[in-house]
Coordinates of C-alpha atoms in Angstrom, one line a residue:
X217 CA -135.0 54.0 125.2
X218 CA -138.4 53.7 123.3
X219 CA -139.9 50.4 122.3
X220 CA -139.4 51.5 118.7
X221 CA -135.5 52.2 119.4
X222 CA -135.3 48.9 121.6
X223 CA -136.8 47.3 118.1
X224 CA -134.2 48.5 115.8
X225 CA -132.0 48.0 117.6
X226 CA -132.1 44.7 118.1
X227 CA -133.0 44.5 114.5
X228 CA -129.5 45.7 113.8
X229 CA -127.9 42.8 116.1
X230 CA -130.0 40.1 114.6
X231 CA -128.5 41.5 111.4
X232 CA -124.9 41.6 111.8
X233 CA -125.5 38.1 113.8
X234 CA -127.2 36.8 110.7
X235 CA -124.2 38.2 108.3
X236 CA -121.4 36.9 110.2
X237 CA -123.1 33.3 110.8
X238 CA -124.1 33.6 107.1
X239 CA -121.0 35.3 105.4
X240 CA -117.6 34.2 107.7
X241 CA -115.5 35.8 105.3
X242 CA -116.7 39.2 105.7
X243 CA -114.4 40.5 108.4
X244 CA -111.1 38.7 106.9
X245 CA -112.1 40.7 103.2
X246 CA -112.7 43.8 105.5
X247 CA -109.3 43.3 107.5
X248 CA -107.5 43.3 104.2
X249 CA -109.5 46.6 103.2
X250 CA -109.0 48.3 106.2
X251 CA -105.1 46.9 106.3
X252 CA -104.9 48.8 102.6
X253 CA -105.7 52.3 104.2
X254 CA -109.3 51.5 103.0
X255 CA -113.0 51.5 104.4
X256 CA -115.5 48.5 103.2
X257 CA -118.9 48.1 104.1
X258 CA -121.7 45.0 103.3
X259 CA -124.3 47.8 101.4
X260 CA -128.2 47.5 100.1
X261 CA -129.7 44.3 99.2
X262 CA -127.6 42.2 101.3
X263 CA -128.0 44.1 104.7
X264 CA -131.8 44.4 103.6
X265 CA -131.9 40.6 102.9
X266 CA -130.1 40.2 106.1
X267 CA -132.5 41.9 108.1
X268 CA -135.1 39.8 106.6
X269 CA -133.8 36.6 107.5
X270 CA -133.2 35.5 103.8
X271 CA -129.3 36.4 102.8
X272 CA -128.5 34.4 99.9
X273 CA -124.6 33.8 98.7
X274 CA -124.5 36.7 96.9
X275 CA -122.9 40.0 98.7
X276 CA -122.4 43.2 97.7
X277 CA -119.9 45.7 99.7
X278 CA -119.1 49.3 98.8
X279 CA -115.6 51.0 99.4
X280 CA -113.6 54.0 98.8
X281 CA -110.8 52.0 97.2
X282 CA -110.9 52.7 93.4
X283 CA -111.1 49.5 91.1
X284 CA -107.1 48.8 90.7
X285 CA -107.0 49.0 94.9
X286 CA -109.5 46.7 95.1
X287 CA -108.1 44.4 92.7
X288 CA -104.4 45.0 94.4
X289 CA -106.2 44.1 98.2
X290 CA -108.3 40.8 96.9
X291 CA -104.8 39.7 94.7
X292 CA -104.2 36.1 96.3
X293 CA -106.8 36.0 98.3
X294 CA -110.1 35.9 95.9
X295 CA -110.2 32.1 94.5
X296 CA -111.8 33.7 90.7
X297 CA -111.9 37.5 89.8
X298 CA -114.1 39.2 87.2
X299 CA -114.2 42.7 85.9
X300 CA -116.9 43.0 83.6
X301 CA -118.0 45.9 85.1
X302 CA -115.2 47.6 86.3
X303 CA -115.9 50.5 84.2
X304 CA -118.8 51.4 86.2
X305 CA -116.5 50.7 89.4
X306 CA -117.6 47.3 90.0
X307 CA -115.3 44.4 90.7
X308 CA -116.5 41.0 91.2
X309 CA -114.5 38.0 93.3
X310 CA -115.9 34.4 94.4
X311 CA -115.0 32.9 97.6
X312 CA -115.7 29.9 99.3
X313 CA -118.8 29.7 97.0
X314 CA -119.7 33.0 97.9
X315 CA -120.3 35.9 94.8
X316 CA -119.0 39.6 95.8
X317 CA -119.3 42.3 94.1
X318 CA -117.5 45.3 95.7
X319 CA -118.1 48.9 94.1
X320 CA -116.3 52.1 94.8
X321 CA -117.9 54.8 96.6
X322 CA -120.3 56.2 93.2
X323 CA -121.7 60.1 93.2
X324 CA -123.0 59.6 89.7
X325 CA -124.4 62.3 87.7
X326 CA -127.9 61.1 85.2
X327 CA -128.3 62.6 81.5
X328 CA -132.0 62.5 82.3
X329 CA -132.1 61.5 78.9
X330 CA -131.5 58.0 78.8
X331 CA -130.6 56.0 81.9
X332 CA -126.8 55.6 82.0
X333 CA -125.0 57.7 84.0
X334 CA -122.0 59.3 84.0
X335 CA -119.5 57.3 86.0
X336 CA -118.1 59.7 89.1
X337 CA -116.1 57.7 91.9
X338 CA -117.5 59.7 95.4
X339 CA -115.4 59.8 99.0
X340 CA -118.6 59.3 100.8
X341 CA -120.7 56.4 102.1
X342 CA -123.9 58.5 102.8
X343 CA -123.3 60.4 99.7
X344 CA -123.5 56.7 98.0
X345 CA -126.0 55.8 100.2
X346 CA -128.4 58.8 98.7
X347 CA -128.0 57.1 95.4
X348 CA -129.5 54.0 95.9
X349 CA -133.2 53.5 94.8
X350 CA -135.1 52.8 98.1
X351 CA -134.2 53.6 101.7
X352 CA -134.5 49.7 102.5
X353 CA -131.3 49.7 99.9
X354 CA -129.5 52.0 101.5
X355 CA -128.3 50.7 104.9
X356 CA -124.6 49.4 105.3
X357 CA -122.7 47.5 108.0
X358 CA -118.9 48.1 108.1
X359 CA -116.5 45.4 108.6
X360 CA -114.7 44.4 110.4
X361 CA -116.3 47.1 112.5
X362 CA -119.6 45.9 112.2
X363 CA -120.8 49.2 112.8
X364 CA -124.7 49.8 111.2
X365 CA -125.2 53.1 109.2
X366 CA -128.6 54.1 108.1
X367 CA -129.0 57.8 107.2
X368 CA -132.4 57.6 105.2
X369 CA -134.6 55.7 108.3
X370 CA -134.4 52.7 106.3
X371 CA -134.5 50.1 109.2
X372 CA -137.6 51.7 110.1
X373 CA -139.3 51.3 106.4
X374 CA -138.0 48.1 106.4
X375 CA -140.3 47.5 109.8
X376 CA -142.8 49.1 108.3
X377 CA -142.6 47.6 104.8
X378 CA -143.1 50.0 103.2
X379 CA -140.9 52.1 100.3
X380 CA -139.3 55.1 100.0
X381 CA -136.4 56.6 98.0
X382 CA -133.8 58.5 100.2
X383 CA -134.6 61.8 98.5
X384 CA -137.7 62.8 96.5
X385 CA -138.9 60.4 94.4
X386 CA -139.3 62.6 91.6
X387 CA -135.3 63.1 91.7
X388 CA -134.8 59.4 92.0
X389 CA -137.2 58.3 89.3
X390 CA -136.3 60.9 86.8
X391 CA -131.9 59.6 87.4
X392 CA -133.3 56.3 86.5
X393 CA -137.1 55.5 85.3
X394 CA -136.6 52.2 86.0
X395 CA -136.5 52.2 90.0
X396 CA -140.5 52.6 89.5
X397 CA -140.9 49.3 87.8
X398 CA -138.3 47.9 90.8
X399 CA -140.6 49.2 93.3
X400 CA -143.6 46.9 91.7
X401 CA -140.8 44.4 91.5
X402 CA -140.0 44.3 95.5
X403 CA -143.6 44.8 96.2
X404 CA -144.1 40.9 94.3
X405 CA -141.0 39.8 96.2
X406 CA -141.0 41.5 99.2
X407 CA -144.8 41.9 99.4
X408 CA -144.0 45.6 100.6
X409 CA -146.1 49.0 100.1
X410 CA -145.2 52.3 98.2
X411 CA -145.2 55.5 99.9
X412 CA -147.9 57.1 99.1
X413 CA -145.3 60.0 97.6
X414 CA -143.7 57.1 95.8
X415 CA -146.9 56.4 93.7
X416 CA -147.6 59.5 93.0
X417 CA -144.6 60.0 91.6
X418 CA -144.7 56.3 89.5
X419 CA -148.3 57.9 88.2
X420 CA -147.5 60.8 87.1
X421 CA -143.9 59.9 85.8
X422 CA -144.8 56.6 84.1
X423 CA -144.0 57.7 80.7
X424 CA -140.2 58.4 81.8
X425 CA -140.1 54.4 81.5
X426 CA -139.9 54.7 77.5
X427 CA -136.1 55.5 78.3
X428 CA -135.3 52.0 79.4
X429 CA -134.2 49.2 77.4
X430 CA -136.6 46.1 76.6
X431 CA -134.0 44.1 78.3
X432 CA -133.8 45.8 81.4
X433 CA -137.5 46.0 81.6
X434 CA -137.7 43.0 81.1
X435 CA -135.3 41.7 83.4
X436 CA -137.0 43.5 86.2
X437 CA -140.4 42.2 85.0
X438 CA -139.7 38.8 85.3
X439 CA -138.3 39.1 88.5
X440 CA -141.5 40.9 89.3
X441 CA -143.5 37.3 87.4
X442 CA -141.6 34.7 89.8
X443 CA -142.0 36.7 93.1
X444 CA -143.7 35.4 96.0
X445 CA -147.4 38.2 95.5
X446 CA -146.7 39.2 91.7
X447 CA -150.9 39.8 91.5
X448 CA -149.7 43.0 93.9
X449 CA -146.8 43.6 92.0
X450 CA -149.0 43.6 88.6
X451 CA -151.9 45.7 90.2
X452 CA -148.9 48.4 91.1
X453 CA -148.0 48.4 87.9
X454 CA -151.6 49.0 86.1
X455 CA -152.9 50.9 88.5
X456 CA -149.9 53.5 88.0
X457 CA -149.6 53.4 84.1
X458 CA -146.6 51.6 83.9
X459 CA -148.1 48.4 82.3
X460 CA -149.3 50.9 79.8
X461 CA -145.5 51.5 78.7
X462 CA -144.6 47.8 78.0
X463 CA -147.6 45.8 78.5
X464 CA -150.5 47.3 77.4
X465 CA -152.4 44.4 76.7
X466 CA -153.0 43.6 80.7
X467 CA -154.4 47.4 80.7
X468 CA -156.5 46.6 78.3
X469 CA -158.4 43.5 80.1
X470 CA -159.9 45.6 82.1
X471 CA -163.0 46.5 80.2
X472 CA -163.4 43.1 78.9
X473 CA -166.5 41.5 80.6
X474 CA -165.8 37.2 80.7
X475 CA -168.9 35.4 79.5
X476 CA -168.3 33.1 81.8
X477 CA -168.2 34.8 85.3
X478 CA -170.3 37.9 84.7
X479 CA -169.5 39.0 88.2
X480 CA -165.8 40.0 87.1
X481 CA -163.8 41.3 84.7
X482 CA -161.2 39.4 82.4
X483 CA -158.7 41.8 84.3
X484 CA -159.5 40.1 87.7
X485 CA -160.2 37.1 85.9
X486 CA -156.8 36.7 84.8
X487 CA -155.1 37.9 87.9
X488 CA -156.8 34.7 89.7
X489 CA -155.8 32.3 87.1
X490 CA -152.1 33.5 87.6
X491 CA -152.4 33.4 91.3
X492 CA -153.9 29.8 90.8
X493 CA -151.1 28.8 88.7
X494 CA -148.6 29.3 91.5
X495 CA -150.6 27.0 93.8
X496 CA -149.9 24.2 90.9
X497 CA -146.6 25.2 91.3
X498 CA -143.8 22.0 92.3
X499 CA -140.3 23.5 92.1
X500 CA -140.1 27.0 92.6
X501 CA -141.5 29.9 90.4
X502 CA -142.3 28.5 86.8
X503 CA -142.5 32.3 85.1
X504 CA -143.7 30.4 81.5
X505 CA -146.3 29.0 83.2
X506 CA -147.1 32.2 85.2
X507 CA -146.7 34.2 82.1
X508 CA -149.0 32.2 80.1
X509 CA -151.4 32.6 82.6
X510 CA -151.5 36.4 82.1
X511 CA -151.2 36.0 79.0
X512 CA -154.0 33.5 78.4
X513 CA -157.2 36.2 77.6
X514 CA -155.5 39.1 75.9
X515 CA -157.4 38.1 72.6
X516 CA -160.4 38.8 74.4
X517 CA -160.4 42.8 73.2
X518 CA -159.8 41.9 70.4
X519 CA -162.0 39.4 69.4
X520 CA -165.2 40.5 71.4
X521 CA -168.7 40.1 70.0
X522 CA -172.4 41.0 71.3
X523 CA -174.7 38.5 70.0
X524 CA -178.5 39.7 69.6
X525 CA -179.7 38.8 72.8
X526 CA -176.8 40.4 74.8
X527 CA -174.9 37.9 75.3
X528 CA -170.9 38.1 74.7
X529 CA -168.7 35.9 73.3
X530 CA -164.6 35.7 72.2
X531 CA -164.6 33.5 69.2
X532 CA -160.7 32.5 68.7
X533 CA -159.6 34.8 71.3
X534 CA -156.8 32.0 71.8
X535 CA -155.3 32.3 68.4
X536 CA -155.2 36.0 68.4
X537 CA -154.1 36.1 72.1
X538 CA -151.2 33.3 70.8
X539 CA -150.1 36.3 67.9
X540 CA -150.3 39.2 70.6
X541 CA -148.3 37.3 73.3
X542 CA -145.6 36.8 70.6
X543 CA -145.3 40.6 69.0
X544 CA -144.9 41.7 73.1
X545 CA -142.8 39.3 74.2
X546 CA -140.7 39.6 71.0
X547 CA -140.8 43.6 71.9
X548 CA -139.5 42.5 75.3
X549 CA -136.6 40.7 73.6
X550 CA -137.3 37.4 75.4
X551 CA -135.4 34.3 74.4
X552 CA -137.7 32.5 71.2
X553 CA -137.7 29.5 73.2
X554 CA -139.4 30.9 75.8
X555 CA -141.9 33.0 73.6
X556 CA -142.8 29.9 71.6
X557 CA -143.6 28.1 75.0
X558 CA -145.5 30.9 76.5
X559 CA -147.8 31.4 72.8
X560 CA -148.2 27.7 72.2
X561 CA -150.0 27.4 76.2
X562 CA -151.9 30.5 75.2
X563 CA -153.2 28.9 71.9
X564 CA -153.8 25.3 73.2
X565 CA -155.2 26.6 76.6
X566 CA -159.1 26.5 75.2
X567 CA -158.3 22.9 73.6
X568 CA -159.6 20.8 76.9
X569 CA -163.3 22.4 76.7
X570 CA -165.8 20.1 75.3
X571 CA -164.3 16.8 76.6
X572 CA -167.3 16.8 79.0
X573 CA -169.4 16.7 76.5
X574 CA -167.9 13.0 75.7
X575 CA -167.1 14.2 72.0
X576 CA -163.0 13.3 72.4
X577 CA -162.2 10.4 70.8
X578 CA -159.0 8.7 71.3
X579 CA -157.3 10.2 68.4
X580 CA -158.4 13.1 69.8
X581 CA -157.0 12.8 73.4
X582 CA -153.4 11.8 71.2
X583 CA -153.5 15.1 69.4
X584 CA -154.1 17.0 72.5
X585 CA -150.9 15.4 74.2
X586 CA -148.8 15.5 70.8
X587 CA -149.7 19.2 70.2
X588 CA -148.7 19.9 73.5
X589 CA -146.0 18.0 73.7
X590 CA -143.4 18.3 76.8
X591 CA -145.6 21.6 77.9
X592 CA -148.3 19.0 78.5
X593 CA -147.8 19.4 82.5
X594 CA -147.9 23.4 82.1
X595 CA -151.1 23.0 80.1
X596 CA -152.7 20.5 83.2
X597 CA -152.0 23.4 85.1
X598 CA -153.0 26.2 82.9
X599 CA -156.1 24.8 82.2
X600 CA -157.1 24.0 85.9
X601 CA -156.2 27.2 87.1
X602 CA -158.5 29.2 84.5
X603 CA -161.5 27.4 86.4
X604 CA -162.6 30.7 88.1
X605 CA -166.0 30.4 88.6
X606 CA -168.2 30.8 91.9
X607 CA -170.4 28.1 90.7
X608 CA -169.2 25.1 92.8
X609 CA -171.1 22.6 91.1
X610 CA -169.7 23.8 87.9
X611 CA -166.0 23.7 89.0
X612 CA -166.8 19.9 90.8
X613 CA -167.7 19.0 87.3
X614 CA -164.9 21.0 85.5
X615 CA -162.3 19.4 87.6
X616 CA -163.8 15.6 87.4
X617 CA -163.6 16.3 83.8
X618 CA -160.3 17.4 83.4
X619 CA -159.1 14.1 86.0
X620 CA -161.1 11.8 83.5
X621 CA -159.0 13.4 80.7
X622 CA -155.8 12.9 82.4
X623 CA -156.7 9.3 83.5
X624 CA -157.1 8.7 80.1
X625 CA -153.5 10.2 79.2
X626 CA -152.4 7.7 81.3
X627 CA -154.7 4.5 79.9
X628 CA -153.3 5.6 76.6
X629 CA -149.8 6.7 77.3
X630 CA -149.4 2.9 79.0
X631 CA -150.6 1.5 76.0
X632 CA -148.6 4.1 73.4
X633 CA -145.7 5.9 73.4
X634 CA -147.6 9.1 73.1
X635 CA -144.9 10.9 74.5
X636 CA -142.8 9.9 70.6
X637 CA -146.1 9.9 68.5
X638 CA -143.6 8.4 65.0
X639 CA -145.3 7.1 61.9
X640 CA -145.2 3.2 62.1
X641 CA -142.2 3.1 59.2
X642 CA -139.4 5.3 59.6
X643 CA -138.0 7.1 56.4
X644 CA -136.1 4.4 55.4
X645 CA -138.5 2.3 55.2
X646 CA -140.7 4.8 53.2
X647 CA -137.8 5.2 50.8
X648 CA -137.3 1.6 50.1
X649 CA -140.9 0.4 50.0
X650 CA -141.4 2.9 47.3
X651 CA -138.5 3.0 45.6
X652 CA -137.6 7.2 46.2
X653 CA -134.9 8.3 46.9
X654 CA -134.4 11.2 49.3
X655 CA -136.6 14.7 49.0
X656 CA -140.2 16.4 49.4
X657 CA -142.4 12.7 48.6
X658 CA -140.8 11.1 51.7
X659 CA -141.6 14.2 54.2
X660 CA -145.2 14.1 52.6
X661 CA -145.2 10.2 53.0
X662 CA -144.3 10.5 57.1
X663 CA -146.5 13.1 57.8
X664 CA -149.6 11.1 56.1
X665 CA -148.5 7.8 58.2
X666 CA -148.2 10.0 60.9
X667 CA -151.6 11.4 60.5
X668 CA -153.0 7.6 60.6
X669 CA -151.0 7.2 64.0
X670 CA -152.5 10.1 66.0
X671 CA -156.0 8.8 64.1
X672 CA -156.2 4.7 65.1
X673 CA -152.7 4.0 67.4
X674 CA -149.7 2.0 66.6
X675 CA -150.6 0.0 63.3
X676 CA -148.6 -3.2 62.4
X677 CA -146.3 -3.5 60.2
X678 CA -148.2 -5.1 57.6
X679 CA -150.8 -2.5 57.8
X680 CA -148.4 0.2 57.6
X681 CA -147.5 -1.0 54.6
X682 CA -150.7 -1.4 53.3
X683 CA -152.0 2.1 53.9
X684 CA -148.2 3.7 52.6
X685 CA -149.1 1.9 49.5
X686 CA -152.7 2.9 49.1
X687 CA -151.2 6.5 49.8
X688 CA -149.1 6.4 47.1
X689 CA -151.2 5.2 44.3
X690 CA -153.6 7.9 45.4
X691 CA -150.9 10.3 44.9
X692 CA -150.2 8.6 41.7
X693 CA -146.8 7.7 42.7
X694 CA -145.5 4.4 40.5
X695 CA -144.1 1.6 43.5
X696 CA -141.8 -0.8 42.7

């Protein structure tokens, strides 16, 4: 046997010892299967994930039992049963806080139109092994037999790591555009190579990708955003034309020269500020933060401006960048919360430049925390990371800066609740010192008192008072 075979081989043990020290319950659900007159095998990401030392409680098996047999074998023996997608073959069952999805065998057929195919149940594991999107994805291990099957040298990709599809890619890519954004996707989590016949294929099919849903695009791309190398996953997807199809705006960046580090681009720029961002990182991927750091310079294009002598500049490029991340994230269908959170670091991310210069007052410093309001932590980190330069005395004297600012949060903060920045007199107290009832001169009231708090600090109460009242007779407003 070759070294290469000895490899694999014991690849495959550490596998099936990792699933069964992992995943006890996989030979008493294959028992039942097998007790049914039925085959069941642990399929694609969960043999690939076991291979990599990283199996999660999710598991997927595929079987030749059609949907009611499966539901008939797990009857009693599943603790909760789903079937959302049992129309595509697919029935879900949790046990012992375990999530399995078991499929039946699929030989589906593509309208090469749009992506959904046309549901056919197959009798074949390598026939529903073939298609699956990458080879890595298309290994299985029986149970109870625990026998390994790997028709489409997967195991040896997986060594490798590197990608392939278990036919031509064309083929694959053109049943499902999508697979080529899931190969920049795996790439970011994975950090794992296309075959060179795979990007060929991503290149010159790119365009297939209009066929996809927002939402599925941008499922996959945010899965792509929170993997462990998404600066690879984002260069595959530039590099190829796919970003061109959803996310132009990254494209774009790179003709954009930064007037602050001539020696790069704002594409390479940015692609350090996000890698950057994930070293300020605390709990795990934080894809708004990540996102706003890609996001942070696409007003740049936009906004870009030779002066006489040459030099460049990107006057506002925040405020337009804040509109553009909005239209394409609102394109992508993300949730509103988490466009307004990505646009508001993108617009506030230029905000800390200039403290050096010891113009920031303290009204100042409380508008920068109240404008930022809980994203204040993201915005620490935004606006550290986007300290690219080579110049280390610059960045010494950016970051002393920025720790002088955020000591002076803190002075603040412990004096002030800027974290609740209120007007001194709450709206009942408006109300009654002027004698108004409800409506549009109260709101107008608040928001001038609260304009005095962000301006001097907390004010007494006498002095709240007193200013509400010189308000109002400004305003022309009769007090009792």
């Amino acid at each position: 046997m070759s070294e290469t075979s000895r490899a694999l081989t014991e690849a495959q043990r550490r596998a099936v010892h990792e699933l069964l020290r992992v995943s006890p319950v996989a030979d008493d659900l294959g028992r039942r299967f097998v007790a049914a007159g039925h085959e069941l095998h642990l399929v694609g990401g969960s043999v690939r994930d076991a291979l990599l030392g990283r199996l999660g409680d999710d598991l997927d098996f595929t079987t030749d039992a059609r949907p009611d047999e499966t539901l008939q074998v797990v009857k009693g023996w599943a603790e909760s049963v789903w079937t959302t997608g049992a129309e595509f073959g697919t029935i879900g069952i949790a046990r012992r806080g375990l999530r399995i999805e078991i499929t039946t065998f699929r030989a589906d057929a593509y309208d090469r139109v749009s992506r959904n195919p046309i549901v056919q149940y197959g009798n074949s594991l390598i026939d529903d092994l073939r298609r699956r999107d990458f080879a890595v994805n298309a290994m299985a291990v029986s149970v109870p037999g625990h026998e390994f099957t790997d028709p489409y040298g997967g195991l040896t990709d997986l060594a490798q790591r590197v990608l392939r599809t278990p036919g031509t890619p064309e083929e694959s890519f053109a049943d499902d555009p999508l697979r080529m954004l899931r190969a920049a996707r795996f790439a970011s989590q994975l950090r794992f190579e296309v075959a060179p016949e795979v990007y060929t294929a991503m290149r010159e099919m790119a365009g297939d990708l209009s066929r996809i849903t927002a939402e599925r695009i941008r499922d996959e791309f945010v899965k792509l955003m929170c993997g462990a190398d998404p600066i690879t996953g984002l260069r595959l997807l530039v590099d190829t034309g796919l970003a061109e199809q959803f996310l132009p705006e990254l494209s774009g960046l790179k003709l954009e020269i930064d007037e602050h580090a001539q020696h790069k681009d704002v594409y390479e720029h940015t692609l350090i500020v996000v890698r950057n961002a994930i070293g300020h990182e605390k709990e795990g991927p934080d894809f708004v933060l990540r996102m706003a750091a890609l996001m942070h310079d696409i007003g740049k294009p936009a906004t870009k401006a030779v002066g006489p002598d040459g030099g460049v500049s990107f006057h506002h490029h925040e405020v337009v960048g804040a509109r553009l991340t909005k239209q394409r994230m609102k394109a992508l269908k993300f949730p509103k919360d988490v466009i307004a959170d990505v646009a508001e670091l993108v617009a506030l991310h230029l905000r800390f430049y200039g403290y050096g210069r010891g113009e920031w007052t303290d009204s100042a410093v409380r508008r920068y925390v109240t404008d930022a309001g809980p994203l204040l932590p993201r915005l620490h980190s935004l606006t550290r990371s986007d300290v690219t330069t080579r110049n280390r005395r610059k960045a010494a004297q950016l970051a002393a800066d920025y720790d002088a600012l955020e000591a002076r949060i803190a002075r603040i903060a412990a004096e002030e609740d800027l974290a609740r920045v209120r007007p001194d007199l709450d709206g009942n107290a408006i109300m009654e010192l002027l004698g108004v009832p409800p409506g549009p001169i109260v709101g107008k009231a608040w928001r001038h008192l609260k304009e005095l708090r962000l301006e001097r600090g907390p004010l007494d109460r006498d002095e709240a008072e007193a200013e509400l009242l010189r308000w109002a007779a400004a305003e022309g407003i009769k007090t009792p």
